[in-house]
Amino acid sequence: KLSQATDDVIKVLGQPDSSDAAMGKSLMRWFSKPTGKGIDTAVNSISVFSSSNFGAKDERRKVAHIRITSPYFKTPGHVGCGSTLTFIKMQYPTLKKASARFLDKATGKTVQIYDEVKEGIAFEINEATKCTGITVHLPGKKAWEFYFVQYGSIKKEMY
């Protein structure tokens, strides 16, 4: 859950397959094991970005962004990885244009990030206009910070 202490996340998901931490921020990743059948045949991931509030009464790291790449997870409106941008815009009509983009190192292709800031959800859209990842973040915050931490170099668009 957003704002959940990272210690509690580890209690639920177990130790992450990889993690990085510095300057009060951390990025933890868990990877699926491909089943070879059904809709989840690729290696997918859950990434959790957290940060701490230095000087606050409770300085523990708390979840700020959650990113998934598996088609198993869906929004209440049935949006998930594999959904088209057209379908996503039907569910999130205020989603207008990409807020940022990054180069997916695995495919060598550019991925556009469409961010519904007010709702606290962002969608990664590939060149075929299909969703390849979903990030949930605190409403009112922008998702680009998570992508900067994960990918290092992103291009922010005007929004």
XYZ file of C-alpha atoms in Angstrom:
159
model
C 0.000 0.000 0.000
C 1.056 3.566 -0.523
C 2.547 5.128 2.643
C 3.137 1.653 4.121
C 6.474 1.185 5.915
C 8.942 -0.749 3.759
C 9.571 -3.172 6.644
C 5.902 -4.168 6.395
C 6.158 -4.614 2.614
C 9.008 -7.097 3.116
C 6.901 -9.000 5.659
C 4.226 -9.443 2.969
C 6.343 -10.008 -0.168
C 9.513 -11.445 1.355
C 13.026 -10.242 0.671
C 13.290 -8.443 -2.678
C 15.212 -10.009 -5.555
C 17.143 -6.739 -5.850
C 17.307 -3.473 -3.957
C 19.133 -0.162 -3.968
C 19.101 2.425 -1.191
C 20.720 5.823 -0.673
C 19.896 9.252 0.706
C 16.743 8.092 2.484
C 15.272 6.476 -0.640
C 15.064 2.868 -1.701
C 13.987 0.847 -4.713
C 13.090 -2.805 -4.153
C 12.176 -5.263 -6.935
C 10.545 -8.676 -6.958
C 10.526 -10.758 -10.160
C 8.044 -13.416 -11.221
C 9.018 -16.838 -12.435
C 7.551 -17.441 -15.918
C 4.962 -20.185 -16.007
C 5.275 -20.907 -19.723
C 1.489 -20.951 -20.108
C -1.445 -18.613 -19.732
C -1.097 -14.829 -19.832
C 1.939 -14.586 -17.565
C 4.683 -16.206 -19.654
C 7.267 -13.418 -19.346
C 9.318 -12.377 -16.351
C 7.350 -9.546 -14.745
C 8.130 -7.387 -11.780
C 6.804 -5.453 -8.851
C 8.938 -2.434 -7.973
C 8.453 -0.424 -4.796
C 10.036 3.006 -4.415
C 10.075 4.457 -0.921
C 11.504 7.480 0.813
C 11.849 8.754 4.345
C 11.008 12.102 5.833
C 14.226 13.123 7.584
C 13.644 14.930 10.863
C 10.050 13.774 11.172
C 8.769 11.936 14.221
C 8.651 8.732 12.147
C 11.626 8.659 9.757
C 10.955 5.135 8.441
C 10.918 4.704 4.691
C 7.378 4.616 3.352
C 6.042 3.468 -0.022
C 5.656 6.342 -2.482
C 5.317 4.427 -5.814
C 4.409 0.882 -6.805
C 5.093 -0.321 -10.363
C 3.881 -3.568 -11.926
C 4.475 -5.093 -15.346
C 2.289 -8.198 -15.068
C -1.053 -8.471 -16.898
C -2.351 -10.257 -13.784
C -3.026 -6.960 -11.994
C -5.939 -4.756 -13.119
C -7.518 -1.487 -12.037
C -11.197 -1.517 -10.979
C -11.963 -0.457 -14.587
C -10.063 -3.516 -15.908
C -7.036 -1.560 -17.181
C -3.848 -3.595 -17.082
C -0.660 -4.316 -18.957
C -1.699 -5.066 -22.513
C -4.561 -2.523 -22.502
C -4.556 -0.037 -25.360
C -4.090 3.678 -24.824
C -7.582 4.203 -26.282
C -9.126 1.924 -23.626
C -7.093 3.562 -20.848
C -8.297 7.016 -21.925
C -11.887 5.762 -21.766
C -11.322 4.827 -18.103
C -9.235 7.950 -17.325
C -10.695 10.687 -19.570
C -8.485 13.451 -18.137
C -5.367 11.552 -19.258
C -4.290 13.706 -22.198
C -0.658 13.326 -23.164
C 2.625 11.842 -22.102
C 4.288 13.453 -19.090
C 7.699 11.883 -19.684
C 9.449 9.198 -21.675
C 12.342 6.813 -21.233
C 14.299 4.333 -23.291
C 13.445 0.752 -22.367
C 16.844 -0.922 -22.245
C 15.332 -4.380 -22.791
C 13.642 -3.469 -26.079
C 15.619 -0.408 -27.162
C 12.308 1.378 -27.737
C 10.919 4.595 -26.293
C 8.153 4.261 -23.704
C 5.790 7.175 -23.015
C 4.572 7.770 -19.458
C 0.993 9.012 -19.219
C 0.388 10.292 -15.686
C -3.026 10.898 -14.130
C -1.599 13.035 -11.312
C -4.897 13.702 -9.527
C -5.776 9.982 -9.381
C -2.222 8.875 -8.580
C -1.697 6.439 -11.458
C 0.629 6.415 -14.458
C 0.711 4.175 -17.518
C 3.731 3.165 -19.608
C 2.753 3.098 -23.265
C 4.945 1.463 -25.908
C 5.216 2.350 -29.597
C 2.296 0.024 -30.383
C 0.147 2.166 -27.988
C -0.182 -0.697 -25.500
C 0.392 -0.510 -21.760
C 3.584 -2.226 -20.602
C 3.619 -1.050 -16.978
C 1.490 0.715 -14.389
C 2.708 2.874 -11.545
C 0.518 3.811 -8.599
C 1.695 6.866 -6.680
C 0.436 9.315 -4.103
C -2.395 11.408 -5.587
C -1.258 14.905 -6.476
C 2.372 13.817 -6.923
C 3.998 13.249 -10.300
C 5.286 9.835 -11.349
C 8.490 11.024 -13.089
C 10.498 10.870 -9.821
C 10.052 7.095 -9.697
C 11.170 6.694 -13.301
C 14.202 8.892 -12.733
C 15.262 6.668 -9.813
C 14.635 3.463 -11.789
C 15.997 4.462 -15.202
C 18.345 7.342 -14.385
C 17.664 9.332 -17.514
C 14.173 10.270 -18.544
C 12.914 13.123 -20.642
C 10.254 15.157 -18.901
C 7.602 16.598 -21.150
C 5.599 19.690 -20.395
C 2.589 19.068 -18.166
